[in-house]
Short mmCIF file of C-alpha atoms in Angstrom, two decimals:
data_model
loop_
_atom_site.label_atom_id
_atom_site.label_comp_id
_atom_site.label_asym_id
_atom_site.label_seq_id
_atom_site.Cartn_x
_atom_site.Cartn_y
_atom_site.Cartn_z
CA GLY A 466 13.48 -11.51 -14.69
CA PRO A 467 12.28 -7.66 -13.67
CA ALA A 468 10.46 -7.63 -16.80
CA LEU A 469 8.67 -11.07 -16.25
CA ALA A 470 7.94 -9.98 -12.58
CA ALA A 471 5.79 -6.97 -13.54
CA VAL A 472 4.48 -8.26 -17.01
CA GLY A 473 2.60 -10.63 -14.32
CA ARG A 474 4.52 -14.20 -15.00
CA THR A 475 6.40 -13.94 -11.66
CA ALA A 476 7.49 -17.65 -11.82
CA GLU A 477 8.87 -17.03 -14.56
CA GLY A 478 10.42 -14.01 -13.12
CA VAL A 479 11.65 -15.44 -9.61
CA THR A 480 13.48 -18.79 -11.83
CA THR A 481 14.70 -16.63 -14.71
CA SER A 482 17.01 -14.45 -12.48
CA ALA A 483 17.80 -17.35 -10.30
CA GLU A 484 19.97 -18.41 -13.66
CA GLY A 485 21.27 -15.59 -14.14
CA PHE A 486 23.17 -15.19 -10.78
CA ARG A 487 23.79 -19.25 -11.27
CA GLU A 488 25.48 -18.44 -14.03
CA HIS A 489 27.11 -14.75 -13.56
CA ALA A 490 28.63 -16.92 -10.90
CA ALA A 491 30.01 -19.02 -12.93
CA LEU A 492 32.32 -16.43 -15.27
CA ALA A 493 35.67 -17.36 -14.51
CA GLU A 494 36.06 -13.16 -15.28
CA PRO A 495 32.67 -11.72 -14.71
CA LEU A 496 34.18 -8.96 -16.89
CA ALA A 497 32.85 -5.43 -16.67
CA LEU A 498 29.52 -6.74 -15.18
CA ALA A 499 27.13 -5.40 -12.30
CA HIS A 500 27.93 -7.06 -9.53
CA PRO A 501 26.22 -10.90 -9.48
CA GLY A 502 23.79 -9.27 -6.19
CA THR A 503 21.39 -8.30 -9.06
CA HIS A 504 20.17 -11.39 -10.25
CA LEU A 505 19.75 -11.75 -6.35
CA VAL A 506 17.33 -8.07 -6.32
CA ASN A 507 16.19 -8.99 -9.41
CA GLN A 508 15.45 -11.90 -7.80
CA ALA A 509 13.68 -11.69 -4.59
CA TYR A 510 11.79 -8.21 -6.55
CA ALA A 511 10.06 -11.30 -8.46
CA LEU A 512 9.15 -13.05 -4.98
CA VAL A 513 7.66 -10.11 -3.86
CA GLU A 514 5.14 -9.82 -6.84
CA ALA A 515 4.15 -13.54 -7.10
CA GLY A 516 3.41 -13.21 -3.25
CA ARG A 517 6.09 -15.19 -1.58
CA LEU A 518 6.90 -12.98 1.25
CA ALA A 519 9.04 -15.11 3.68
CA GLU A 520 11.35 -16.02 0.60
CA ALA A 521 11.72 -12.92 -0.31
CA ASP A 522 12.79 -11.60 2.92
CA ASP A 523 14.82 -14.05 3.35
CA LEU A 524 16.66 -14.15 0.57
CA ALA A 525 17.04 -9.92 0.33
CA THR A 526 18.09 -10.06 3.83
CA VAL A 527 21.29 -11.99 2.96
CA GLY A 528 21.71 -10.30 -0.10
CA TYR A 529 21.91 -6.51 2.29
CA GLU A 530 24.18 -8.68 4.35
CA VAL A 531 27.26 -9.31 1.52
CA ALA A 532 26.26 -6.11 -0.77
CA GLY A 533 27.44 -5.14 3.21
CA THR A 534 30.99 -7.00 3.36
CA ASP A 535 31.66 -6.60 -0.02
CA ASN A 536 31.07 -2.48 -0.03
CA VAL A 537 28.77 -2.85 -3.69
CA PRO A 538 26.45 0.56 -2.48
CA ILE A 539 23.69 0.06 -5.11
CA ALA A 540 22.83 -3.35 -4.17
CA GLN A 541 21.99 -2.91 -0.48
CA ILE A 542 20.28 0.52 -1.57
CA TRP A 543 18.11 -2.01 -3.99
CA PHE A 544 17.95 -4.37 -1.66
CA ALA A 545 16.22 -2.03 1.39
CA LEU A 546 14.44 -1.09 -1.20
CA VAL A 547 12.92 -4.81 -1.76
CA LEU A 548 13.09 -5.37 2.22
CA GLY A 549 10.54 -2.00 3.02
CA LYS A 550 7.95 -2.74 -0.08
CA ALA A 551 8.13 -6.51 1.37
CA ALA A 552 7.80 -5.44 5.20
CA MET A 553 5.23 -2.33 4.32
CA LEU A 554 2.88 -5.64 2.34
CA ARG A 555 3.37 -7.18 6.23
CA GLY A 556 2.00 -3.83 7.71
CA GLN A 557 4.85 -3.80 8.92
CA ALA A 558 4.81 0.11 8.72
CA GLN A 559 7.95 0.64 11.26
CA GLU A 560 10.19 -1.87 9.46
CA SER A 561 9.22 -0.55 6.17
CA ARG A 562 9.75 2.63 7.13
CA ARG A 563 13.34 2.02 8.88
CA TRP A 564 14.28 0.22 5.33
CA TYR A 565 13.68 2.45 3.04
CA GLN A 566 15.13 5.60 5.46
CA GLU A 567 18.22 2.53 4.89
CA GLY A 568 17.81 3.25 1.34
CA ALA A 569 17.44 6.85 0.71
CA SER A 570 20.91 7.57 3.75
CA THR A 571 22.78 4.55 1.27
CA ALA A 572 22.24 6.07 -1.67
CA ARG A 573 22.16 10.34 -0.67
CA LEU A 574 25.82 9.88 0.64
CA HIS A 575 26.99 7.65 -2.81
CA GLY A 576 24.58 9.85 -5.75
CA PHE A 577 22.23 8.06 -6.11
CA ARG A 578 19.43 10.54 -7.70
CA GLY A 579 17.48 7.88 -9.10
CA PRO A 580 16.41 5.36 -6.02
CA LEU A 581 16.48 7.71 -3.50
CA ARG A 582 13.79 8.56 -5.65
CA ILE A 583 12.06 5.48 -5.49
CA ALA A 584 13.34 5.21 -2.21
CA LEU A 585 11.30 8.95 -0.63
CA SER A 586 8.29 7.06 -2.23
CA GLY A 587 8.14 4.44 0.41
CA GLN A 588 9.84 6.40 3.30
CA ALA A 589 5.81 8.39 1.97
CA SER A 590 3.41 6.03 2.24
CA ALA A 591 4.45 4.78 5.71
CA ASP A 592 4.97 7.59 7.41
CA ALA A 593 1.46 8.24 6.09
CA VAL A 594 0.05 5.21 7.44
CA LEU A 595 1.70 6.08 10.41
CA ALA A 596 -0.18 9.29 11.16
CA GLN A 597 3.40 10.82 10.48
CA GLY A 598 1.61 13.60 7.83
CA PRO A 599 4.50 15.39 8.39
CA ALA A 600 7.98 13.38 7.56
CA ALA A 601 5.41 12.45 4.40
CA SER A 602 5.07 15.84 2.66
CA GLU A 603 9.54 16.33 4.04
CA ALA A 604 10.06 13.10 2.05
CA MET A 605 7.59 14.55 -0.94
CA ALA A 606 9.11 17.74 -0.92
CA GLU A 607 12.45 16.28 -1.68
CA SER A 608 11.75 13.97 -4.18
CA GLY A 609 10.34 17.10 -6.30
CA LEU A 610 14.25 18.28 -5.81
CA LEU A 611 15.23 15.31 -8.18
CA PRO A 612 15.35 14.53 -11.56
CA PRO A 613 12.47 11.65 -12.53
CA TYR A 614 13.22 8.15 -12.88
CA PRO A 615 11.83 5.95 -15.41
CA PHE A 616 12.40 2.80 -13.34
CA LEU A 617 9.64 1.60 -11.42
CA GLY A 618 7.79 5.19 -12.34
CA HIS A 619 4.10 4.54 -11.73
CA ASP A 620 5.06 2.74 -8.38
CA GLN A 621 6.61 6.35 -7.09
CA ALA A 622 2.97 7.24 -7.83
CA VAL A 623 2.25 6.15 -4.59
CA GLY A 624 4.04 7.64 -1.92
CA PRO A 625 2.91 11.24 -3.16
CA ALA A 626 -1.01 9.31 -3.00
CA TRP A 627 -0.73 8.65 0.48
CA THR A 628 0.83 11.56 1.31
CA ALA A 629 -2.23 13.73 -0.38
CA TRP A 630 -4.45 11.09 1.76
CA ALA A 631 -2.08 12.23 4.91
CA GLU A 632 -2.27 16.05 5.05
CA GLY A 633 -6.94 15.41 4.25
CA ASP A 634 -7.11 15.88 0.55
CA PRO A 635 -8.21 11.92 -0.44
CA ALA A 636 -10.06 12.91 -4.25
CA ARG A 637 -6.52 13.97 -5.41
CA ALA A 638 -4.55 10.78 -3.37
CA ARG A 639 -7.04 9.30 -5.03
CA ALA A 640 -7.35 10.68 -8.50
CA GLY A 641 -3.59 10.23 -9.10
CA LEU A 642 -3.77 6.19 -8.09
CA VAL A 643 -6.70 6.01 -10.98
CA ALA A 644 -4.46 8.54 -13.64
CA GLU A 645 -1.40 6.11 -12.56
CA ALA A 646 -3.35 3.51 -12.93
CA GLU A 647 -4.22 3.60 -16.38
CA ALA A 648 -1.34 4.42 -17.70
CA ALA A 649 0.42 1.46 -15.85
CA THR A 650 -2.49 -0.83 -17.26
CA THR A 651 -1.51 0.97 -20.89
CA SER A 652 2.53 0.41 -20.69
CA HIS A 653 1.20 -3.53 -19.40
CA ASN A 654 2.65 -2.84 -16.21
CA VAL A 655 0.79 -5.42 -14.80
CA ALA A 656 2.52 -5.59 -10.66
CA SER A 657 2.34 -2.59 -10.75
CA ALA A 658 -1.28 -1.16 -12.25
CA VAL A 659 -2.69 -4.12 -9.27
CA TRP A 660 -0.86 -2.09 -7.05
CA LEU A 661 -2.45 1.06 -8.37
CA TRP A 662 -5.01 0.49 -8.79
CA HIS A 663 -5.52 -1.66 -5.61
CA ASP A 664 -4.11 1.53 -3.04
CA ALA A 665 -6.92 3.66 -4.97
CA ALA A 666 -9.91 1.54 -3.97
CA ARG A 667 -8.47 1.17 -0.26
CA LEU A 668 -8.52 5.00 -0.56
CA GLY A 669 -11.41 5.00 -1.24
CA ALA A 670 -11.86 5.05 -4.90
CA THR A 671 -15.04 3.94 -7.06
CA HIS A 672 -15.67 1.46 -10.41
CA VAL A 673 -12.08 0.64 -10.09
CA GLY A 674 -12.75 -3.41 -9.77
CA PRO A 675 -13.00 -4.22 -13.32
CA ALA A 676 -9.62 -2.37 -14.30
CA LEU A 677 -8.15 -4.21 -11.54
CA ARG A 678 -9.74 -7.67 -12.43
CA ALA A 679 -8.41 -7.03 -15.96
CA VAL A 680 -4.64 -7.26 -15.73
CA ALA A 681 -4.58 -9.15 -12.54
CA ALA A 682 -6.34 -11.47 -15.06
CA ARG A 683 -3.13 -11.35 -17.02
CA SER A 684 -1.00 -12.74 -14.19
CA ASP A 685 0.28 -15.80 -11.82
CA SER A 686 1.04 -13.97 -8.95
CA PRO A 687 -1.39 -15.24 -6.05
CA LEU A 688 -1.12 -11.74 -4.33
CA HIS A 689 -2.73 -9.85 -7.80
CA ALA A 690 -4.96 -11.85 -7.56
CA ALA A 691 -5.67 -12.08 -3.81
CA ARG A 692 -6.09 -8.48 -3.85
CA ALA A 693 -8.36 -8.10 -7.57
CA ALA A 694 -10.83 -10.01 -4.76
CA HIS A 695 -10.32 -8.16 -2.22
CA VAL A 696 -11.59 -4.74 -4.85
CA THR A 697 -13.81 -6.82 -6.76
CA ALA A 698 -15.76 -7.68 -2.95
CA LEU A 699 -15.24 -4.95 -1.47
CA GLU A 700 -17.45 -2.41 -4.17
CA ALA A 701 -20.62 -5.96 -4.42
CA GLY A 702 -21.26 -4.80 -1.32
CA ASP A 703 -19.92 -8.77 -0.69
CA ALA A 704 -19.61 -10.03 2.91
CA ASP A 705 -18.64 -13.09 2.09
CA GLY A 706 -16.39 -12.17 -0.26
CA LEU A 707 -15.54 -10.37 1.82
CA THR A 708 -14.10 -12.76 4.57
CA ALA A 709 -13.42 -14.97 1.10
CA ALA A 710 -10.53 -12.37 0.77
CA THR A 711 -9.66 -11.88 4.07
CA ASP A 712 -8.67 -15.83 4.09
CA LEU A 713 -6.00 -15.30 1.09
CA LEU A 714 -4.50 -11.71 2.24
CA GLU A 715 -4.12 -13.51 5.57
CA GLY A 716 -2.72 -16.52 4.09
CA LEU A 717 -0.54 -14.90 1.71
CA GLY A 718 1.06 -12.39 4.66
CA THR A 719 0.20 -9.41 4.00
CA LEU A 720 -2.28 -8.88 7.94
CA LEU A 721 -3.02 -5.89 6.97
CA PHE A 722 -4.52 -6.24 3.59
CA ALA A 723 -6.48 -8.89 5.33
CA ALA A 724 -7.46 -6.54 8.30
CA GLU A 725 -8.93 -4.20 5.60
CA ALA A 726 -10.77 -6.38 3.76
CA ALA A 727 -12.13 -8.66 7.34
CA SER A 728 -13.08 -4.90 8.52
CA ALA A 729 -15.60 -4.19 5.93
CA ALA A 730 -16.66 -8.19 5.59
CA SER A 731 -18.16 -6.67 9.35
CA ASP A 732 -19.86 -3.49 7.66
CA ALA A 733 -20.93 -5.97 5.27
CA HIS A 734 -22.30 -8.46 7.79
CA ARG A 735 -23.89 -5.30 10.02
CA ARG A 736 -26.02 -4.15 7.27
CA ALA A 737 -27.31 -7.76 6.02
CA GLY A 738 -28.49 -8.15 9.95
CA ARG A 739 -26.30 -10.73 11.05
CA GLN A 740 -25.17 -8.69 13.62
CA ARG A 741 -22.95 -12.38 14.74
CA LEU A 742 -20.82 -12.69 12.04
CA ALA A 743 -20.72 -8.89 12.30
CA THR A 744 -19.32 -9.01 15.00
CA ASN A 745 -16.84 -11.85 15.12
CA LEU A 746 -15.93 -10.00 12.07
CA ALA A 747 -15.15 -6.36 13.68
CA HIS A 748 -12.86 -8.68 16.27
CA ARG A 749 -10.26 -10.54 13.60
CA SER A 750 -9.98 -7.19 12.34
CA ALA A 751 -8.76 -5.73 14.66
CA GLN A 752 -6.45 -9.32 15.56
CA LEU A 753 -5.35 -8.83 12.14
CA ALA A 754 -4.88 -4.48 13.10
CA ALA A 755 -3.13 -5.38 15.83
CA GLN A 756 -0.61 -7.26 14.03
CA CYS A 757 0.45 -4.16 12.56
CA PRO A 758 1.39 -1.19 15.46
CA ASP A 759 0.28 1.83 14.64
CA VAL A 760 -0.52 1.51 11.05
CA HIS A 761 -3.98 3.94 10.51
CA THR A 762 -5.28 3.68 6.81
CA PRO A 763 -9.65 4.35 6.13
CA ALA A 764 -10.52 0.95 5.62
CA LEU A 765 -9.15 0.30 9.62
CA VAL A 766 -11.31 3.54 10.83
CA ARG A 767 -13.70 1.14 12.90
CA THR A 768 -17.29 1.57 14.52
CA GLU A 769 -18.93 -0.45 17.69
CA GLY A 770 -21.74 0.99 16.92
CA SER A 771 -25.12 -1.37 15.73
CA VAL A 772 -25.35 0.46 12.08
CA ALA A 773 -22.40 0.59 9.24
CA LEU A 774 -21.33 4.37 8.17
CA THR A 775 -21.09 4.42 4.44
CA ALA A 776 -17.67 4.65 2.92
CA ARG A 777 -18.65 8.93 2.25
CA GLU A 778 -19.77 9.37 5.55
CA ARG A 779 -16.74 7.07 6.60
CA GLU A 780 -14.49 9.90 5.30
CA VAL A 781 -16.20 13.15 5.61
CA ALA A 782 -16.49 12.06 9.47
CA SER A 783 -13.15 11.49 9.30
CA LEU A 784 -12.12 14.50 7.65
CA ALA A 785 -14.30 16.72 10.17
CA ALA A 786 -12.33 14.49 13.54
CA GLN A 787 -9.45 15.83 11.83
CA GLY A 788 -10.44 19.67 12.53
CA THR A 789 -10.93 19.59 8.41
CA SER A 790 -13.88 22.53 7.93
CA SER A 791 -16.81 20.97 6.23
CA GLN A 792 -15.71 24.29 3.53
CA ASP A 793 -12.56 22.61 3.08
CA ILE A 794 -14.46 19.05 3.00
CA ALA A 795 -16.37 20.29 0.38
CA ASP A 796 -13.77 22.13 -1.07
CA ARG A 797 -11.63 18.07 -1.89
CA LEU A 798 -14.09 15.76 -1.85
CA PHE A 799 -15.60 18.10 -4.83
CA VAL A 800 -19.40 17.89 -3.43
CA SER A 801 -21.37 20.67 -1.86
CA ILE A 802 -21.64 22.13 2.35
CA ARG A 803 -24.95 21.26 2.26
CA THR A 804 -24.36 17.80 1.24
CA VAL A 805 -20.72 16.78 3.82
CA ASN A 806 -23.52 18.53 7.02
CA ASN A 807 -25.32 15.22 5.77
CA HIS A 808 -23.07 12.65 5.22
CA LEU A 809 -21.66 14.34 8.65
CA GLN A 810 -25.74 14.42 10.57
CA ASN A 811 -25.52 10.58 8.78
CA ALA A 812 -22.52 9.72 10.90
CA TYR A 813 -23.19 11.38 14.61
CA THR A 814 -26.44 9.59 14.29
CA LYS A 815 -25.23 6.62 13.75
CA LEU A 816 -22.19 6.52 16.58
CA GLY A 817 -24.34 8.25 18.90
CA VAL A 818 -21.85 11.50 19.43
CA ASN A 819 -23.44 15.22 18.46
CA ARG A 820 -20.31 17.58 18.37
CA ARG A 821 -16.89 16.90 16.34
CA ASP A 822 -13.96 16.92 19.46
CA GLN A 823 -16.43 13.20 20.02
CA LEU A 824 -15.85 11.38 16.80
CA ALA A 825 -11.98 10.56 16.29
CA ALA A 826 -13.32 8.36 19.90
CA ALA A 827 -16.06 7.53 18.13
CA LEU A 828 -14.38 6.96 15.03
CA GLY A 829 -11.74 4.02 17.40
CA SER A 830 -9.02 6.81 15.29
CA ARG A 831 -5.99 8.30 16.74
#
């Protein structure tokens, strides 16, 4: 079941896992087989990859409760991990962090070091988008003390990447995601590759659209297709494509992604001189983001001015707003100080400010 979902055959992954549960539950003597709940974990994982988040939530919630009643801690851990991932996809970072912390706590208590690595990666990514950089760094430090865990190994690059972004090093974040996305693509892990390519683009990586489209085309998942549509339109600066991606992502319940796509659509319409459409999309993005409490991502930095920042201007301005010096920004982005200062001056002009200490308010960040 998980293998089918990982290679993009998500519908088969769901049905195979459900059949496994039925056959297992019908056995008179299960002998040394794992708990039947394992099949439900597999089914919930496949449902998440299929973009059927509400069904995954319902199934995993019931499974978690049953595992607790039956005192099966490893099942509790895996259900918590699935619930954490589903919550993050829905843009509910606080809820996601709680589930990952629950999984990590149970894993520590019972000595399951492999699942603990996955829990800590998820917890770190949630902490990062909640602007809790020190907590994200702490989770990754703990993870670094654990032995490698190959299962879902590609996915474990997400926590370090978002932590790097929270630490003010977006170039390192992008490089880590792109490298792992290439590895996942080579190993035919469609689900992981789509996730990693998409997150890389969300953190500012460019020219990843063709690779993402190619791998997503091997999947039957509408979630994978929507991620690819988002990045394709983003890289093309296609306002209508970004609006369509917003619709797809919102329809799947991935509200944070939808908010980011709507924000990019607003910028694209503004650049094309379609101010009314730009304003409408900006409002839509704000409404979607409001349903994702306390979340901060690079793509949600927005301005109220009539001229949109470029992606690099936004990145430089965001780092400067955090108090990062021009030299440090140049080092992190592998550009010259002169280039940094040029981007910063352009941002000042577009935002209507003239000092670094005014950037945070102008960008709408905290």
